[in-house]
Amino acid sequence: MTHADPTAQDVARSEDGLPAPRRYFAIFALLVILMLVVLDGAIANVALPTITAELNAPTSQTVWVVTAYQLVLVMALLPMAFLGEAIGPKRLFTIGVTVFTLASALCALAPTIHWLIAARVLQGLGAAPIMSLTIALLRHSLPARMVGTIIGFNSMVVALASALGPAIGAAILSVGSWPWLFAVNVPVGLVVLAASVALIGPSGNGRKADVVAMGLNALAFALLVLGAGRVATDALQGWSMVALSLLTFALLIRREWHRETPVIPLDLLRKPSFRLSTMASTSIFAAQMSSFVALPFLFQHGFELPAMSVGLAMTAWPLTLAFAGPIAGRFADRVDTARLCTLGGIAMAVGLGLAAAWPTELVPVLACLMLAGAGFGFVQVPNNRNMLLAVPRARAGAAGGSQGTARLLGQTIGGLAMSIMFALLPDESVPRLGLAFAAGASALSALISLRRAALPYEPSD
């Protein structure tokens, strides 16, 4: 007598989502650990001077406490999405939470800078499946009619974690030493592991991992991110690394072109709706990053604000996004997502364009940034919803990995654009030009979404 796979039975019953209260445990597990992953991308920044002094390390090494985590994350997103489909997203997600929690404990116990950097590499490896599979697991756990709403709350969590990360880090350091920045993850990670029992997902397709393709993917993204970071300080080396990155991507695409489920999801990118959504996401995150690099310089030098006031002014965008995200999610479940993305891109372009052109009056500029933050929410949420629902359920992991990769690729492009401007132009002119670049990238995202609105309906399954 054979026994049916309980996971497969769960999936078959979950076409309309998990029943309450199991659904709420699943949402809790996914959103809480995602918040920790985002926080750990920014929270360590505020502790770098303290870590440098207490571990007696040179600043050039201490910076890698932040860089190593982000670099491993971008290198591993697509491979982890592939592995999630191979062995099952719930299984790999649970492994990721376990590794992330263990690595957090190792960070807190680090006696040397090399130990800490190695633990951050491990933490990035644990964070990658969390970031790439969260959206896929939400799709398996929720009915389609609720996907837009929960993506909206997902955006709110990410926005708040990004905005409040430095403040949370400073608050922890005010009452404890730097290891507590990582130690607080451990009990929360254990709670998430307990709650993740409620998650649901397929058992996996059993496909064998292509180690060569994964290695090429990791190398290509590493060269791109590191090269983009060096363009401003060593143009020859930086551009050489970017060129090698593009060559590596070309080799990877050639290898993956005819595969049914490649590491880089070329099969999904052949679908016009998914491809255009990916392009729109990359453009909008390029706009976000260039804005976030330009704004501190504008506030500090253009408006002569002190450092504390700069930090408060910078929250106008993410806090608006935190409120706009859930609203956009509700609309995305009822209104054509391409049109919502078009309107959001236009609002973001107008807000950033006005901020770039406005003279030295702070309040109108903050209002413009609030408009841009709301517009960003009305692009990101419906666009992510379309990327998720435009593909079969079996490829939801690849869709989630693509979302994360588009975000990091766009942010790299935005950062690279700002580096080039600072290298070639007078410093005082760069902030407003950076905002103008961001407005252009937002307008491009709106045009791409408008093109998607003209596409015929494509069934995902």
Coordinates of C-alpha atoms in Angstrom, one line a residue:
M1 CA 0.0 0.0 0.0
T2 CA 1.4 3.4 -1.0
H3 CA 0.9 6.5 1.0
A4 CA 0.1 9.8 -0.7
D5 CA 2.7 12.6 -0.2
P6 CA 1.1 14.9 2.5
T7 CA 2.8 17.9 0.9
A8 CA 1.3 17.1 -2.5
Q9 CA -2.1 16.8 -0.8
D10 CA -1.7 20.1 0.9
V11 CA -0.8 21.8 -2.4
A12 CA -3.8 20.2 -4.1
R13 CA -6.0 21.6 -1.4
S14 CA -4.4 25.1 -1.4
E15 CA -5.6 26.4 -4.8
D16 CA -7.8 28.8 -2.8
G17 CA -5.1 29.3 -0.1
L18 CA -4.6 27.9 3.4
P19 CA -7.4 28.0 5.9
A20 CA -7.3 30.4 8.9
P21 CA -5.5 30.4 11.3
R22 CA -2.8 28.4 9.5
R23 CA -2.7 31.1 6.9
Y24 CA -1.7 33.7 9.5
F25 CA 1.1 31.7 10.9
A26 CA 2.5 31.3 7.4
I27 CA 2.3 35.0 6.7
F28 CA 3.9 35.8 10.1
A29 CA 6.8 33.4 9.4
L30 CA 7.4 34.8 5.9
L31 CA 7.2 38.5 6.6
V32 CA 9.0 38.5 10.0
I33 CA 12.1 36.7 8.6
L34 CA 12.0 38.9 5.5
M35 CA 12.1 42.0 7.8
L36 CA 15.2 40.6 9.6
V37 CA 16.9 39.9 6.3
V38 CA 16.3 43.5 5.1
L39 CA 17.3 45.0 8.4
D40 CA 20.6 43.0 8.4
G41 CA 21.4 44.6 5.0
A42 CA 21.5 48.1 6.6
I43 CA 21.7 47.7 10.4
A44 CA 25.4 46.9 10.5
N45 CA 26.3 50.2 8.8
V46 CA 25.9 52.2 12.0
A47 CA 28.2 49.9 14.0
L48 CA 31.1 49.9 11.6
P49 CA 33.1 52.5 13.6
T50 CA 32.5 50.6 16.8
I51 CA 33.4 47.3 15.2
T52 CA 36.6 48.8 13.8
A53 CA 37.7 50.0 17.3
E54 CA 36.6 46.9 19.3
L55 CA 38.0 44.3 16.9
N56 CA 41.1 46.4 16.2
A57 CA 40.6 46.1 12.5
P58 CA 41.4 48.4 9.6
T59 CA 38.4 50.2 8.1
S60 CA 39.2 48.6 4.7
Q61 CA 38.4 45.2 6.2
T62 CA 35.5 46.4 8.4
V63 CA 33.6 47.6 5.3
W64 CA 33.4 44.0 4.2
V65 CA 31.0 43.3 7.1
V66 CA 28.4 45.1 5.0
T67 CA 29.7 44.3 1.5
A68 CA 30.1 40.5 2.0
Y69 CA 26.5 40.1 3.1
Q70 CA 25.1 42.1 0.1
L71 CA 27.5 40.5 -2.4
V72 CA 26.7 36.9 -1.4
L73 CA 23.0 37.8 -1.5
V74 CA 23.0 39.0 -5.1
M75 CA 25.3 36.1 -6.2
A76 CA 23.0 33.5 -4.7
L77 CA 19.4 34.7 -5.4
L78 CA 18.8 33.0 -8.8
P79 CA 20.7 29.8 -7.8
M80 CA 18.6 29.5 -4.6
A81 CA 15.4 30.1 -6.6
F82 CA 16.4 27.2 -8.9
L83 CA 17.3 25.0 -5.9
G84 CA 14.0 25.9 -4.2
E85 CA 12.1 24.5 -7.2
A86 CA 14.3 21.4 -7.3
I87 CA 14.0 20.3 -3.6
G88 CA 10.9 22.3 -2.7
P89 CA 10.5 25.9 -1.6
K90 CA 9.3 25.2 1.9
R91 CA 12.3 22.9 2.5
L92 CA 14.9 25.3 1.2
F93 CA 13.3 28.2 3.0
T94 CA 13.5 26.4 6.3
I95 CA 17.1 25.6 5.6
G96 CA 17.7 29.3 4.8
V97 CA 16.1 30.4 8.1
T98 CA 18.2 27.9 10.0
V99 CA 21.5 29.0 8.4
F100 CA 20.6 32.7 8.8
T101 CA 19.8 32.2 12.5
L102 CA 23.0 30.1 13.1
A103 CA 25.1 32.7 11.2
S104 CA 23.6 35.5 13.3
A105 CA 24.7 33.7 16.5
L106 CA 28.2 33.3 15.0
C107 CA 28.3 37.0 14.1
A108 CA 27.4 37.9 17.7
L109 CA 30.2 35.6 19.0
A110 CA 32.9 36.8 16.5
P111 CA 36.2 37.4 18.3
T112 CA 38.0 38.8 15.2
I113 CA 37.1 40.7 12.0
H114 CA 37.8 37.7 9.8
W115 CA 35.4 35.5 11.8
L116 CA 32.7 38.2 11.5
I117 CA 33.1 38.6 7.8
A118 CA 33.0 34.8 7.3
A119 CA 29.8 34.7 9.5
R120 CA 28.3 37.5 7.3
V121 CA 29.0 35.4 4.2
L122 CA 27.2 32.5 5.8
Q123 CA 24.4 34.9 6.8
G124 CA 24.0 36.1 3.2
L125 CA 23.8 32.4 2.0
G126 CA 20.9 31.9 4.5
A127 CA 19.2 35.2 3.5
A128 CA 19.3 34.4 -0.3
P129 CA 16.6 31.6 -0.2
I130 CA 14.5 33.7 2.2
M131 CA 14.5 36.6 -0.3
S132 CA 14.0 34.5 -3.4
L133 CA 11.3 32.1 -2.1
T134 CA 9.2 34.3 0.2
I135 CA 6.9 35.5 -2.6
A136 CA 6.6 32.0 -4.1
L137 CA 5.6 30.6 -0.7
L138 CA 3.0 33.4 -0.3
R139 CA 1.5 32.4 -3.7
H140 CA 1.2 28.8 -2.6
S141 CA -0.3 29.8 0.8
L142 CA -2.8 32.4 -0.4
P143 CA -5.7 32.5 -2.9
A144 CA -4.9 34.5 -6.0
R145 CA -7.5 37.2 -5.1
M146 CA -5.3 38.1 -2.0
V147 CA -1.9 38.1 -3.7
G148 CA -1.9 41.8 -4.4
T149 CA -2.9 42.7 -0.9
I150 CA -0.2 40.6 0.7
I151 CA 2.5 41.9 -1.7
G152 CA 1.4 45.3 -0.6
F153 CA 2.1 44.4 3.1
N154 CA 5.3 42.8 1.9
S155 CA 6.4 46.1 0.4
M156 CA 5.4 47.9 3.6
V157 CA 7.6 45.5 5.7
V158 CA 10.6 46.0 3.4
A159 CA 10.1 49.8 3.3
L160 CA 9.8 50.1 7.0
A161 CA 12.8 47.9 7.6
S162 CA 14.9 49.9 5.1
A163 CA 13.8 53.2 6.6
L164 CA 14.1 52.3 10.2
G165 CA 17.2 50.0 10.0
P166 CA 19.8 52.7 10.9
A167 CA 17.5 54.0 13.8
I168 CA 17.0 50.5 15.1
G169 CA 20.8 49.9 14.9
A170 CA 21.5 53.1 16.8
A171 CA 18.9 52.2 19.4
I172 CA 20.4 48.8 20.1
L173 CA 23.9 50.3 20.3
S174 CA 22.7 52.9 22.8
V175 CA 21.8 50.1 25.3
G176 CA 24.2 47.3 24.3
S177 CA 27.4 46.4 22.4
W178 CA 27.6 45.7 18.7
P179 CA 27.1 41.9 19.0
W180 CA 23.5 42.5 20.0
L181 CA 22.8 43.8 16.5
F182 CA 23.1 40.1 15.4
A183 CA 22.1 38.3 18.7
V184 CA 18.5 39.7 18.5
N185 CA 18.0 37.7 15.3
V186 CA 18.4 34.4 17.1
P187 CA 15.3 34.2 19.2
V188 CA 13.2 35.7 16.4
G189 CA 14.7 33.1 14.0
L190 CA 13.7 30.3 16.3
V191 CA 10.2 31.6 16.5
V192 CA 10.0 31.8 12.7
L193 CA 11.2 28.2 12.4
A194 CA 8.4 27.1 14.7
A195 CA 5.8 29.1 12.8
S196 CA 7.2 27.9 9.4
V197 CA 5.5 24.5 10.1
A198 CA 2.4 26.2 8.7
L199 CA 4.0 26.9 5.3
I200 CA 2.9 25.0 2.2
G201 CA 4.7 24.3 -1.0
P202 CA 5.4 21.6 -3.6
S203 CA 7.9 18.8 -2.9
G204 CA 10.2 19.9 -5.8
N205 CA 10.8 18.8 -9.3
G206 CA 14.0 16.8 -8.5
R207 CA 16.1 18.5 -11.2
K208 CA 19.8 18.3 -10.8
A209 CA 21.7 21.5 -10.1
D210 CA 23.9 22.8 -12.9
V211 CA 27.0 23.8 -10.8
V212 CA 28.7 25.4 -13.8
A213 CA 25.8 27.6 -14.6
M214 CA 25.4 28.6 -10.9
G215 CA 29.1 29.4 -10.8
L216 CA 28.9 31.6 -13.9
N217 CA 25.9 33.4 -12.5
A218 CA 27.7 34.1 -9.2
L219 CA 30.8 35.3 -11.0
A220 CA 28.9 37.5 -13.4
F221 CA 27.0 39.3 -10.5
A222 CA 30.1 39.5 -8.4
L223 CA 32.1 41.2 -11.2
L224 CA 29.2 43.6 -11.9
V225 CA 28.6 44.7 -8.3
L226 CA 32.3 45.0 -7.5
G227 CA 33.2 46.6 -10.8
A228 CA 30.4 49.2 -10.4
G229 CA 31.6 50.1 -7.0
R230 CA 35.2 50.8 -8.3
V231 CA 34.3 52.8 -11.4
A232 CA 34.6 56.1 -9.5
T233 CA 37.9 55.3 -7.8
D234 CA 39.7 53.2 -10.5
A235 CA 37.9 53.7 -13.8
L236 CA 40.1 51.2 -15.8
Q237 CA 39.7 48.4 -13.3
G238 CA 36.0 49.1 -12.6
W239 CA 35.0 49.1 -16.3
S240 CA 37.2 46.1 -17.0
M241 CA 35.3 44.2 -14.3
V242 CA 31.9 45.3 -15.7
A243 CA 33.0 44.2 -19.2
L244 CA 34.0 40.8 -17.9
S245 CA 30.7 40.6 -16.1
L246 CA 28.8 41.1 -19.4
L247 CA 31.0 38.5 -21.1
T248 CA 30.2 36.0 -18.3
F249 CA 26.5 36.8 -18.6
A250 CA 26.8 36.1 -22.4
L251 CA 28.5 32.7 -21.8
L252 CA 25.8 31.8 -19.2
I253 CA 22.9 32.7 -21.5
R254 CA 24.5 30.7 -24.3
R255 CA 24.8 27.7 -22.0
E256 CA 21.2 28.1 -20.7
W257 CA 19.4 29.1 -23.8
H258 CA 17.7 25.8 -24.7
R259 CA 17.3 24.4 -21.1
E260 CA 13.7 23.9 -19.9
T261 CA 14.3 25.4 -16.4
P262 CA 17.6 27.4 -16.6
V263 CA 19.3 29.1 -13.6
I264 CA 18.6 32.4 -15.3
P265 CA 14.9 32.1 -16.0
L266 CA 15.1 32.6 -19.8
D267 CA 11.9 30.6 -20.2
L268 CA 10.0 33.2 -18.2
L269 CA 11.7 36.1 -19.9
R270 CA 10.4 34.8 -23.2
K271 CA 6.9 35.7 -21.9
P272 CA 6.3 39.3 -22.9
S273 CA 4.3 40.2 -19.8
F274 CA 7.0 38.8 -17.5
R275 CA 9.8 40.3 -19.5
L276 CA 8.3 43.8 -19.5
S277 CA 7.5 43.6 -15.8
T278 CA 11.2 42.7 -15.1
M279 CA 12.4 45.6 -17.2
A280 CA 10.0 48.0 -15.4
S281 CA 11.2 46.7 -12.0
T282 CA 14.9 47.2 -13.0
S283 CA 14.2 50.8 -14.2
I284 CA 12.2 51.7 -11.1
F285 CA 14.9 50.4 -8.7
A286 CA 17.6 52.3 -10.7
A287 CA 15.5 55.4 -10.0
Q288 CA 15.2 54.5 -6.3
M289 CA 18.9 54.0 -5.8
S290 CA 20.1 57.1 -7.7
S291 CA 17.6 59.1 -5.7
F292 CA 18.7 57.7 -2.4
V293 CA 22.3 58.5 -3.2
A294 CA 21.5 62.0 -4.4
L295 CA 19.1 63.1 -1.7
P296 CA 21.6 63.2 1.3
F297 CA 23.9 65.4 -0.7
L298 CA 21.0 67.7 -1.7
F299 CA 19.7 68.0 1.9
Q300 CA 23.1 68.5 3.4
H301 CA 24.7 70.8 0.9
G302 CA 21.8 72.3 -1.0
F303 CA 19.5 72.9 2.1
E304 CA 22.3 72.9 4.7
L305 CA 20.6 70.5 7.0
P306 CA 22.4 68.9 9.9
A307 CA 23.0 65.1 9.8
M308 CA 20.0 64.3 12.1
S309 CA 17.6 66.4 10.0
V310 CA 18.9 64.7 6.8
G311 CA 18.0 61.3 8.3
L312 CA 14.5 62.5 9.1
A313 CA 14.0 64.1 5.7
M314 CA 15.1 60.8 4.0
T315 CA 12.2 59.0 5.7
A316 CA 9.6 60.9 3.7
W317 CA 9.8 58.4 0.8
P318 CA 9.9 55.0 2.6
L319 CA 7.3 56.0 5.2
T320 CA 4.9 57.1 2.4
L321 CA 5.7 53.8 0.6
A322 CA 4.9 51.9 3.7
F323 CA 1.3 53.4 3.7
A324 CA 0.9 53.3 -0.1
G325 CA 2.0 49.7 -0.5
P326 CA -1.0 48.0 1.1
I327 CA -3.4 50.4 -0.7
A328 CA -1.7 49.6 -4.0
G329 CA -2.0 45.9 -3.2
R330 CA -5.8 46.2 -2.8
F331 CA -6.1 48.1 -6.1
A332 CA -3.9 45.5 -7.8
D333 CA -6.3 42.7 -6.9
R334 CA -9.1 44.6 -8.7
V335 CA -7.6 46.9 -11.4
D336 CA -5.4 46.2 -14.4
T337 CA -1.8 46.1 -13.0
A338 CA -0.2 47.5 -16.1
R339 CA -2.2 50.7 -15.9
L340 CA -1.5 51.1 -12.2
C341 CA 2.2 50.7 -12.9
T342 CA 2.0 53.3 -15.6
L343 CA 0.3 55.8 -13.3
G344 CA 2.7 55.0 -10.5
G345 CA 5.7 55.6 -12.8
I346 CA 4.3 58.9 -14.0
A347 CA 3.7 60.0 -10.4
M348 CA 7.3 59.0 -9.4
A349 CA 8.7 60.8 -12.5
V350 CA 6.8 64.0 -11.7
G351 CA 7.7 63.9 -8.0
L352 CA 11.4 63.4 -8.7
G353 CA 11.5 65.9 -11.6
L354 CA 9.9 68.6 -9.5
A355 CA 12.3 67.8 -6.6
A356 CA 15.3 68.1 -9.0
A357 CA 14.0 71.5 -10.3
W358 CA 12.7 73.0 -7.1
P359 CA 14.8 75.8 -5.5
T360 CA 15.9 75.9 -1.8
E361 CA 12.5 75.3 -0.2
L362 CA 12.4 72.1 1.9
V363 CA 8.7 71.5 2.4
P364 CA 7.8 71.4 -1.3
V365 CA 10.7 69.0 -1.9
L366 CA 9.5 66.7 0.9
A367 CA 6.0 66.8 -0.7
C368 CA 7.6 65.8 -4.0
L369 CA 9.4 62.9 -2.4
M370 CA 6.1 61.7 -0.8
L371 CA 4.6 61.7 -4.3
A372 CA 7.5 59.8 -5.6
G373 CA 7.3 57.3 -2.7
A374 CA 3.6 56.7 -3.3
G375 CA 4.3 56.3 -7.1
F376 CA 7.0 53.8 -6.3
G377 CA 4.5 51.8 -4.3
F378 CA 2.0 51.8 -7.2
V379 CA 4.7 50.5 -9.5
Q380 CA 6.4 48.0 -7.3
V381 CA 3.3 46.2 -5.8
P382 CA 1.2 45.6 -8.9
N383 CA 4.4 44.9 -11.0
N384 CA 5.5 42.2 -8.5
R385 CA 1.9 40.8 -8.5
N386 CA 2.1 40.5 -12.3
M387 CA 5.5 38.9 -12.2
L388 CA 4.2 36.3 -9.8
L389 CA 0.9 35.5 -11.4
A390 CA 2.2 35.7 -15.0
V391 CA 4.0 32.3 -14.5
P392 CA 2.9 28.8 -13.6
R393 CA 2.8 28.0 -9.9
A394 CA 5.7 25.5 -10.5
R395 CA 7.9 28.4 -11.5
A396 CA 6.9 30.8 -8.7
G397 CA 10.4 30.3 -7.1
A398 CA 12.1 31.5 -10.3
A399 CA 9.7 34.5 -10.4
G400 CA 10.6 35.4 -6.9
G401 CA 14.3 35.1 -7.6
S402 CA 13.8 37.3 -10.7
Q403 CA 12.1 39.9 -8.6
G404 CA 15.0 40.1 -6.2
T405 CA 17.6 40.1 -9.0
A406 CA 15.8 42.9 -10.9
R407 CA 15.8 45.0 -7.7
L408 CA 19.5 44.4 -7.1
L409 CA 20.4 44.9 -10.7
G410 CA 18.5 48.2 -10.9
Q411 CA 20.1 49.4 -7.7
T412 CA 23.5 48.6 -9.1
I413 CA 22.7 50.6 -12.3
G414 CA 21.5 53.5 -10.2
G415 CA 24.6 53.5 -8.0
L416 CA 26.8 53.2 -11.1
A417 CA 25.1 56.2 -12.7
M418 CA 25.7 58.3 -9.6
S419 CA 29.3 57.2 -9.4
I420 CA 29.9 58.3 -13.0
M421 CA 28.3 61.6 -12.3
F422 CA 30.4 62.3 -9.2
A423 CA 33.5 61.3 -11.1
L424 CA 32.9 63.6 -14.1
L425 CA 30.8 66.5 -12.9
P426 CA 31.1 69.2 -10.2
D427 CA 29.9 67.9 -6.8
E428 CA 27.3 70.7 -6.3
S429 CA 25.5 69.9 -9.6
V430 CA 25.3 66.1 -9.1
P431 CA 22.4 65.7 -6.6
R432 CA 19.9 67.5 -8.8
L433 CA 21.2 65.7 -12.0
G434 CA 20.9 62.4 -10.1
L435 CA 17.2 63.2 -9.3
A436 CA 16.7 64.1 -13.0
F437 CA 18.2 60.7 -14.0
A438 CA 15.9 59.1 -11.5
A439 CA 12.9 60.9 -13.0
G440 CA 13.9 59.7 -16.4
A441 CA 14.3 56.1 -15.2
S442 CA 10.8 56.3 -13.6
A443 CA 9.3 57.7 -16.9
L444 CA 11.0 54.7 -18.7
S445 CA 9.3 52.3 -16.3
A446 CA 6.0 54.0 -17.0
L447 CA 6.5 53.6 -20.8
I448 CA 7.4 49.9 -20.3
S449 CA 4.3 49.3 -18.3
L450 CA 2.2 51.2 -20.9
R451 CA 3.5 48.8 -23.5
R452 CA 2.5 45.9 -21.2
A453 CA -1.0 47.3 -21.0
A454 CA -1.4 46.7 -24.8
L455 CA -0.5 43.0 -24.6
P456 CA -3.2 40.3 -25.0
Y457 CA -4.0 38.2 -22.0
E458 CA -1.5 35.4 -21.3
P459 CA -2.8 32.6 -19.1
S460 CA -0.1 31.5 -16.5
D461 CA -1.0 27.9 -16.2

